[in-house]
Coordinates of C-alpha atoms in Angstrom, one line a residue:
X1 CA -33.3 -28.7 -33.5
X2 CA -34.1 -28.9 -29.8
X3 CA -33.4 -32.7 -29.9
X4 CA -30.0 -32.0 -31.4
X5 CA -29.2 -29.5 -28.7
X6 CA -30.1 -32.0 -26.1
X7 CA -27.8 -34.5 -27.6
X8 CA -24.9 -32.0 -27.6
X9 CA -25.0 -31.9 -23.8
X10 CA -25.6 -35.6 -23.3
X11 CA -22.0 -36.5 -22.6
X12 CA -21.4 -40.2 -22.2
X13 CA -17.6 -40.2 -21.8
X14 CA -14.7 -37.8 -21.1
X15 CA -13.3 -37.8 -24.6
X16 CA -12.9 -34.5 -26.5
X17 CA -14.6 -36.2 -29.5
X18 CA -17.8 -36.9 -27.6
X19 CA -20.7 -34.5 -28.3
X20 CA -20.5 -31.3 -26.2
X21 CA -17.0 -32.1 -24.7
X22 CA -15.5 -29.2 -26.7
X23 CA -17.0 -27.0 -24.0
X24 CA -13.8 -27.3 -22.0
X25 CA -11.8 -25.8 -24.9
X26 CA -14.3 -23.0 -25.0
X27 CA -14.2 -22.5 -21.3
X28 CA -10.4 -22.0 -21.5
X29 CA -11.0 -18.7 -23.3
X30 CA -13.0 -17.4 -20.4
X31 CA -10.4 -18.8 -18.0
X32 CA -7.7 -16.8 -19.8
X33 CA -9.5 -13.6 -19.1
X34 CA -10.1 -14.6 -15.4
X35 CA -6.4 -15.5 -15.1
X36 CA -5.5 -12.0 -16.3
X37 CA -7.6 -10.6 -13.4
X38 CA -6.0 -13.0 -11.0
X39 CA -2.5 -12.0 -12.1
X40 CA -3.3 -8.3 -11.7
X41 CA -4.6 -9.0 -8.2
X42 CA -1.5 -11.0 -7.4
X43 CA 0.8 -8.1 -8.5
X44 CA -1.4 -5.5 -6.7
X45 CA -1.1 -7.5 -3.4
X46 CA 2.7 -7.9 -3.8
X47 CA 3.0 -4.1 -4.4
X48 CA 1.1 -3.5 -1.1
X49 CA 3.5 -5.8 0.7
X50 CA 6.5 -4.0 -0.8
X51 CA 5.1 -0.7 0.3
X52 CA 4.3 -1.9 3.8
X53 CA 7.8 -3.4 4.2
X54 CA 9.4 -0.2 3.0
X55 CA 7.3 1.8 5.6
X56 CA 8.3 -0.6 8.4
X57 CA 12.0 -0.3 7.5
X58 CA 11.8 3.4 7.5
X59 CA 10.0 3.6 10.8
X60 CA 12.4 1.1 12.3
X61 CA 15.5 3.0 11.1
X62 CA 14.1 6.4 12.4
X63 CA 13.3 5.0 15.9
X64 CA 16.6 3.1 16.3
X65 CA 18.7 5.9 15.0
X66 CA 17.3 8.2 17.7
X67 CA 17.9 5.6 20.4
X68 CA 21.4 4.9 19.3
X69 CA 22.3 8.6 19.0
X70 CA 20.9 9.3 22.5
X71 CA 22.3 6.1 24.0
X72 CA 25.7 5.5 25.6
X73 CA 27.3 4.0 22.5
X74 CA 30.0 6.2 21.0
X75 CA 32.7 6.5 18.4
X76 CA 33.2 4.4 15.3
X77 CA 31.1 1.5 16.6
X78 CA 28.2 4.0 17.0
X79 CA 28.7 4.9 13.3
X80 CA 28.8 1.2 12.4
X81 CA 25.5 0.7 14.3
X82 CA 23.9 3.7 12.7
X83 CA 25.0 2.2 9.3
X84 CA 22.3 -0.5 9.8
X85 CA 19.7 2.3 9.8
X86 CA 21.1 3.8 6.7
X87 CA 21.0 0.4 5.0
X88 CA 17.3 0.1 6.0
X89 CA 16.5 3.5 4.6
X90 CA 18.3 2.7 1.3
X91 CA 16.6 -0.7 1.0
X92 CA 13.3 0.9 1.8
X93 CA 13.8 3.2 -1.2
X94 CA 14.5 0.2 -3.4
X95 CA 11.4 -1.6 -2.3
X96 CA 9.4 1.5 -3.1
X97 CA 10.9 1.3 -6.5
X98 CA 9.8 -2.3 -6.8
X99 CA 6.3 -1.3 -5.8
X100 CA 6.2 1.5 -8.4
X101 CA 7.4 -1.0 -11.1
X102 CA 4.8 -3.6 -10.2
X103 CA 2.0 -1.1 -10.3
X104 CA 3.1 1.3 -13.0
X105 CA 4.6 -1.1 -15.4
X106 CA 3.8 -4.8 -14.9
X107 CA 0.2 -4.4 -13.9
X108 CA -0.5 -2.0 -16.7
X109 CA 0.9 -4.4 -19.2
X110 CA -1.5 -7.1 -18.1
X111 CA -4.4 -4.7 -18.2
X112 CA -3.6 -3.5 -21.7
X113 CA -3.0 -7.0 -23.1
X114 CA -6.3 -8.2 -21.6
X115 CA -8.1 -5.3 -23.2
X116 CA -6.7 -6.1 -26.6
X117 CA -7.3 -9.9 -26.3
X118 CA -10.8 -10.1 -24.9
X119 CA -13.8 -8.0 -26.1
X120 CA -17.0 -7.9 -24.1
X121 CA -20.4 -8.2 -25.8
X122 CA -23.4 -6.1 -25.1
X123 CA -25.4 -9.3 -24.3
X124 CA -22.7 -10.5 -21.9
X125 CA -19.7 -12.7 -22.2
X126 CA -16.8 -12.3 -24.6
X127 CA -16.8 -12.2 -28.4
X128 CA -13.9 -14.7 -28.4
X129 CA -15.8 -17.2 -26.3
X130 CA -18.8 -17.1 -28.6
X131 CA -16.6 -17.5 -31.7
X132 CA -15.0 -20.6 -30.2
X133 CA -18.4 -22.1 -29.2
X134 CA -19.9 -21.4 -32.6
X135 CA -16.8 -22.9 -34.4
X136 CA -16.9 -26.1 -32.5
X137 CA -20.7 -26.4 -32.7
X138 CA -20.6 -26.0 -36.5
X139 CA -17.8 -28.5 -36.9
X140 CA -19.6 -31.1 -34.7
X141 CA -23.2 -30.6 -35.9
X142 CA -23.2 -33.1 -39.0
X143 CA -21.5 -35.8 -37.0
X144 CA -23.7 -35.3 -34.0
X145 CA -26.8 -35.6 -36.3
X146 CA -25.6 -38.9 -37.6
X147 CA -24.7 -40.1 -34.1
X148 CA -28.3 -39.3 -33.0
X149 CA -29.6 -41.6 -35.9
X150 CA -27.2 -44.3 -34.8
X151 CA -28.4 -44.1 -31.3
X152 CA -32.1 -44.3 -32.5
X153 CA -31.3 -47.4 -34.7
X154 CA -29.4 -49.0 -31.8
X155 CA -32.4 -48.4 -29.5
X156 CA -34.8 -49.9 -32.1
X157 CA -32.6 -52.9 -32.6
X158 CA -32.2 -53.6 -28.9
X159 CA -36.0 -53.2 -28.4
X160 CA -36.7 -55.7 -31.2
X161 CA -34.3 -58.2 -29.7
X162 CA -36.0 -57.8 -26.3
X163 CA -39.4 -58.4 -27.9
X164 CA -38.1 -61.4 -29.8
X165 CA -36.7 -62.9 -26.6
X166 CA -40.0 -62.4 -24.8
X167 CA -42.0 -64.0 -27.7
X168 CA -39.7 -67.0 -27.8
X169 CA -40.0 -67.5 -24.0
X170 CA -43.8 -67.5 -24.2
X171 CA -43.8 -69.9 -27.1
X172 CA -41.6 -72.4 -25.2
X173 CA -43.8 -72.1 -22.1
X174 CA -47.0 -72.8 -24.2
X175 CA -45.4 -76.0 -25.6
X176 CA -44.6 -77.2 -22.1
X177 CA -48.2 -76.5 -21.0
X178 CA -49.7 -78.3 -24.0
X179 CA -51.9 -75.5 -24.9
X180 CA -54.3 -75.8 -27.8
X181 CA -52.7 -75.8 -31.3
X182 CA -54.2 -72.5 -32.3
X183 CA -52.7 -70.6 -29.4
X184 CA -49.3 -72.2 -30.1
X185 CA -49.6 -71.2 -33.8
X186 CA -50.3 -67.6 -32.8
X187 CA -47.3 -67.5 -30.5
X188 CA -45.1 -69.1 -33.3
X189 CA -46.3 -66.4 -35.7
X190 CA -45.4 -63.7 -33.1
X191 CA -41.9 -65.2 -32.8
X192 CA -41.4 -65.2 -36.5
X193 CA -42.6 -61.6 -36.8
X194 CA -40.2 -60.5 -34.0
X195 CA -37.3 -62.3 -35.7
X196 CA -38.1 -60.4 -38.9
X197 CA -38.2 -57.1 -37.0
X198 CA -34.8 -57.9 -35.3
X199 CA -33.3 -58.5 -38.7
X200 CA -34.7 -55.3 -40.2
X201 CA -33.5 -53.1 -37.2
X202 CA -30.2 -54.8 -37.2
X203 CA -29.6 -53.9 -40.9
X204 CA -30.7 -50.3 -40.2
X205 CA -28.4 -50.1 -37.2
X206 CA -25.4 -51.3 -39.2
X207 CA -26.2 -49.0 -42.1
X208 CA -26.4 -46.0 -39.8
X209 CA -23.1 -46.9 -38.3
X210 CA -21.6 -47.1 -41.8
X211 CA -22.9 -43.7 -42.6
X212 CA -21.5 -42.3 -39.3
X213 CA -18.1 -43.8 -40.1
X214 CA -18.1 -42.1 -43.5
X215 CA -18.5 -38.6 -41.9
X216 CA -16.2 -39.2 -39.0
X217 CA -12.9 -38.3 -40.8
X218 CA -14.3 -35.0 -41.9
X219 CA -15.7 -34.4 -38.4
X220 CA -12.2 -34.9 -36.9
X221 CA -10.6 -32.7 -39.5
X222 CA -13.0 -29.8 -38.8
X223 CA -12.7 -30.1 -35.1
X224 CA -8.9 -30.2 -35.3
X225 CA -9.0 -26.9 -37.3
X226 CA -11.2 -25.1 -34.8
X227 CA -9.2 -26.5 -31.9
X228 CA -5.9 -25.4 -33.5
X229 CA -7.3 -21.9 -34.0
X230 CA -7.9 -21.5 -30.2
X231 CA -4.7 -23.3 -29.4
X232 CA -2.9 -20.4 -31.1
X233 CA -5.0 -17.9 -29.1
X234 CA -4.0 -19.6 -25.9
X235 CA -0.4 -19.8 -27.0
X236 CA -0.3 -16.0 -27.2
X237 CA -1.6 -15.7 -23.6
X238 CA 0.9 -18.3 -22.3
X239 CA 3.8 -16.5 -24.0
X240 CA 2.7 -13.2 -22.7
X241 CA 2.4 -14.5 -19.1
X242 CA 5.9 -15.9 -19.3
X243 CA 7.4 -12.7 -20.7
X244 CA 5.6 -10.7 -18.0
X245 CA 6.6 -13.0 -15.1
X246 CA 10.2 -12.7 -16.3
X247 CA 9.8 -8.9 -16.1
X248 CA 8.3 -9.2 -12.6
X249 CA 11.3 -11.3 -11.6
X250 CA 13.7 -8.6 -12.8
X251 CA 11.9 -6.1 -10.6
X252 CA 11.8 -8.3 -7.6
X253 CA 15.3 -9.5 -7.8
X254 CA 17.2 -6.8 -5.9
X255 CA 20.4 -8.8 -6.1
X256 CA 20.7 -7.9 -9.7
X257 CA 20.3 -4.2 -8.9
X258 CA 23.6 -2.4 -8.6
X259 CA 22.1 0.0 -6.1
X260 CA 21.3 -2.9 -3.8
X261 CA 24.9 -4.2 -4.0
X262 CA 26.2 -0.7 -3.3
X263 CA 24.1 -0.5 -0.1
X264 CA 25.8 -3.6 1.4
X265 CA 29.3 -2.7 0.2
X266 CA 28.9 0.6 2.0
X267 CA 27.5 -1.1 5.1
X268 CA 30.4 -3.6 5.2
X269 CA 33.0 -0.8 4.7
X270 CA 31.4 1.2 7.6
X271 CA 31.3 -1.7 9.9
X272 CA 34.9 -2.8 9.0
X273 CA 36.0 0.8 9.8
X274 CA 34.9 0.4 13.4
X275 CA 38.1 0.6 15.6
X276 CA 37.9 -0.4 19.2
X277 CA 41.3 1.1 20.1
X278 CA 40.3 4.4 18.5
X279 CA 37.0 4.5 20.5
X280 CA 38.8 3.6 23.7
X281 CA 41.3 6.3 23.1
X282 CA 38.5 8.8 22.5
X283 CA 36.7 7.8 25.7
X284 CA 39.9 8.1 27.7
X285 CA 40.5 11.6 26.3
X286 CA 36.9 12.8 26.8
X287 CA 35.7 10.9 29.8
X288 CA 38.7 9.3 31.4
X289 CA 42.2 10.0 32.8
X290 CA 43.1 11.8 29.6
X291 CA 40.8 14.8 30.5
X292 CA 42.4 18.1 31.6
X293 CA 42.1 18.9 35.3
X294 CA 42.6 22.1 37.4
X295 CA 44.3 20.5 40.3
X296 CA 43.9 22.2 43.7
X297 CA 46.7 24.6 44.7
X298 CA 47.6 26.9 47.5
X299 CA 45.7 30.3 47.3
X300 CA 46.5 33.2 49.7
X301 CA 43.7 34.7 51.6
X302 CA 42.9 38.4 50.7
X303 CA 41.3 41.0 52.9
X304 CA 39.5 42.3 49.8
X305 CA 37.3 39.2 49.7
X306 CA 34.0 40.1 51.3
X307 CA 32.2 36.8 50.5
X308 CA 33.0 33.2 49.7
X309 CA 33.1 31.9 46.2
X310 CA 32.8 28.4 45.2
X311 CA 34.5 27.1 42.0
X312 CA 31.1 27.0 40.2
X313 CA 30.2 30.5 41.4
X314 CA 33.5 31.8 40.0
X315 CA 32.9 30.1 36.7
X316 CA 29.3 31.4 36.6
X317 CA 30.1 35.0 37.6
X318 CA 33.4 35.9 36.1
X319 CA 32.5 39.6 36.0
X320 CA 31.4 40.1 39.6
X321 CA 34.3 42.6 40.1
X322 CA 36.1 40.5 42.7
X323 CA 39.9 41.2 42.7
X324 CA 42.3 38.6 44.1
X325 CA 45.4 40.0 45.8
X326 CA 48.2 38.7 47.8
X327 CA 48.4 35.3 45.9
X328 CA 52.0 34.1 45.9
X329 CA 53.0 31.9 43.1
X330 CA 56.2 30.1 42.1
X331 CA 57.4 30.2 38.6
X332 CA 56.4 26.6 38.0
X333 CA 52.8 27.3 39.2
X334 CA 52.1 30.4 37.1
X335 CA 50.5 28.6 34.2
X336 CA 48.3 26.4 36.4
X337 CA 47.2 29.3 38.6
X338 CA 46.2 31.4 35.6
X339 CA 43.8 28.7 34.4
X340 CA 42.1 28.6 37.8
X341 CA 41.9 32.3 38.5
X342 CA 39.1 33.3 40.8
X343 CA 39.1 30.0 42.8
X344 CA 39.7 30.8 46.4
X345 CA 39.5 29.1 49.7
X346 CA 36.3 29.3 51.8
X347 CA 36.6 31.8 54.6
X348 CA 34.3 32.3 57.6
X349 CA 32.9 35.7 58.5
X350 CA 35.3 36.2 61.5
X351 CA 38.4 35.5 59.3
X352 CA 39.1 32.0 60.6
X353 CA 40.1 29.2 58.1
X354 CA 37.5 26.5 57.3
X355 CA 38.5 23.7 55.0
X356 CA 41.4 25.9 53.8
X357 CA 42.6 25.1 50.3
X358 CA 39.5 23.0 49.3
X359 CA 38.3 24.3 46.0
X360 CA 35.0 22.4 46.3
X361 CA 34.1 23.9 49.7
X362 CA 30.5 25.2 49.5
X363 CA 28.0 26.7 51.9
X364 CA 25.2 24.3 51.0
X365 CA 24.3 21.8 53.6
X366 CA 24.9 18.8 51.4
X367 CA 28.4 19.8 50.5
X368 CA 27.5 19.5 46.8
X369 CA 29.8 21.7 44.7
X370 CA 27.3 21.6 41.8
X371 CA 24.4 22.9 43.8
X372 CA 24.6 26.5 42.5
X373 CA 23.8 26.0 38.8
X374 CA 23.4 29.1 36.6
X375 CA 19.7 30.0 36.4
X376 CA 18.3 28.6 33.2
X377 CA 15.2 29.8 31.3
X378 CA 11.9 28.5 32.6
X379 CA 11.5 25.0 31.2
X380 CA 8.7 22.5 31.8
X381 CA 8.8 19.6 29.3
X382 CA 7.4 16.1 30.0
X383 CA 9.9 13.4 29.2
X384 CA 10.1 9.6 29.4
X385 CA 13.0 7.5 30.6
X386 CA 14.6 5.3 27.9
X387 CA 16.8 3.4 30.4
X388 CA 17.1 2.6 34.1
X389 CA 19.3 5.1 36.0
X390 CA 20.4 5.0 39.6
X391 CA 21.6 8.3 41.0
X392 CA 25.3 8.3 42.1
X393 CA 25.2 11.5 44.1
X394 CA 22.7 13.1 46.5
X395 CA 21.6 15.7 43.9
X396 CA 20.9 13.0 41.2
X397 CA 17.5 11.4 40.4
X398 CA 16.9 7.7 40.2
X399 CA 14.3 6.2 37.8
X400 CA 13.3 3.2 35.7
X401 CA 12.9 2.9 31.9
X402 CA 9.4 4.0 31.0
X403 CA 9.0 6.4 34.0
X404 CA 7.7 9.9 33.2
X405 CA 9.3 13.0 34.7
X406 CA 9.4 16.7 34.0
X407 CA 12.5 18.5 32.6
X408 CA 12.7 21.9 34.4
X409 CA 16.2 22.9 33.2
X410 CA 18.0 22.8 29.9
X411 CA 21.0 20.5 29.2
X412 CA 24.3 21.8 30.5
X413 CA 27.7 21.5 28.8
X414 CA 28.3 18.1 30.5
X415 CA 25.0 16.6 29.3
X416 CA 23.0 16.9 32.5
X417 CA 19.4 18.2 32.9
X418 CA 17.5 19.3 35.9
X419 CA 14.2 17.5 36.4
X420 CA 11.4 16.7 38.8
X421 CA 9.9 13.2 39.5
X422 CA 6.2 12.6 39.9
X423 CA 6.6 12.6 43.7
X424 CA 8.1 16.1 43.6
X425 CA 11.8 15.1 44.0
X426 CA 14.0 17.6 42.1
X427 CA 17.5 16.7 40.9
X428 CA 19.9 16.1 38.0
X429 CA 19.8 13.3 35.4
X430 CA 21.7 12.4 32.2
X431 CA 20.0 14.1 29.2
X432 CA 20.5 11.1 26.9
X433 CA 18.6 8.8 29.1
X434 CA 15.2 10.3 28.3
X435 CA 13.2 11.4 25.3
X436 CA 10.7 14.2 25.0
X437 CA 7.0 13.3 25.0
X438 CA 6.0 16.5 23.1

């Protein structure tokens, strides 16, 4: 039996019909199980990629939405810009759905199919692999036994031929050397004996081949049956893989998802709705010549005024109890004057006029009408500059993007904050040029 097993693994060519070459068909069963594992790993890695991409989109959208909202862009173009972040958030949600489908549906299908198709044995390996190997071995055993006999007969025949050739050579050499007749006779008998052995082994060799030829058709039929059985087994796996990959394609193909199409229709509509003229009109009305203005006008001096009020002080302290008297107004000036009530000319202590009629006149050395801000609650918040800013007035700070400073006053109605640089300089800066570090 051991000799037969040795012959089963003695492969002399690459043909399936050679003894032991059915092992490749058996190995395909094990390969099918390994391919199931590989497919699950493939889907798992893709799911991680989808999750990571979704997280990156969300992070990107959050960061840039904050930057755009705090930045100088305004109006409908700002909304169009922010629509990119909305698109990223929606697409992120769709990619998380893809990840969930890959892990919760596709991967589970492979796992369940593998469990049903391949059954592990206590001694190791799979039941299906052993069944395939046993089936092929049984079908090949009779033919392999006959083949072994043929190989033995062939070897015996070839050995006899070799011995006959050697004996003939010796006999011819003896004749040339004129050896004694008795020695030549013995060599001649040896040649005859070898020739008889060659004839006998040749007949046995031919007979064994004839017997092998008789069992070959049955051998081929049996091997075909076993092979077809495992072809059907592999056919199920191949069809399952195809069906599953089509399902994966459906999950990955966002172009076929109506939600995906809606995201980009909405994005395009928002961008198309951006109107440069509308934005320019808004900026003109809110930050340009279209803004309302309390133009300077003549204001009569009053003896009841016991101190000087700047425009900002009047706005800050409307209930100080100061009464303005003796202000002469024309009929056309009535509406304008009422909107600027409390704004008076700066007076010196001895009653002389100084910069009469200047509503921005102030007692501070810098002549800055915005020096006296209302006292704000105590604030001390570290912030970082998002953009470069060069102060336009003496009371404004200058800094570079990335610089850190301290906010020491809350944002006013015009969007300015009071801050302190690292060198101790205190001044104003635009609130939307920085972000909190806390």
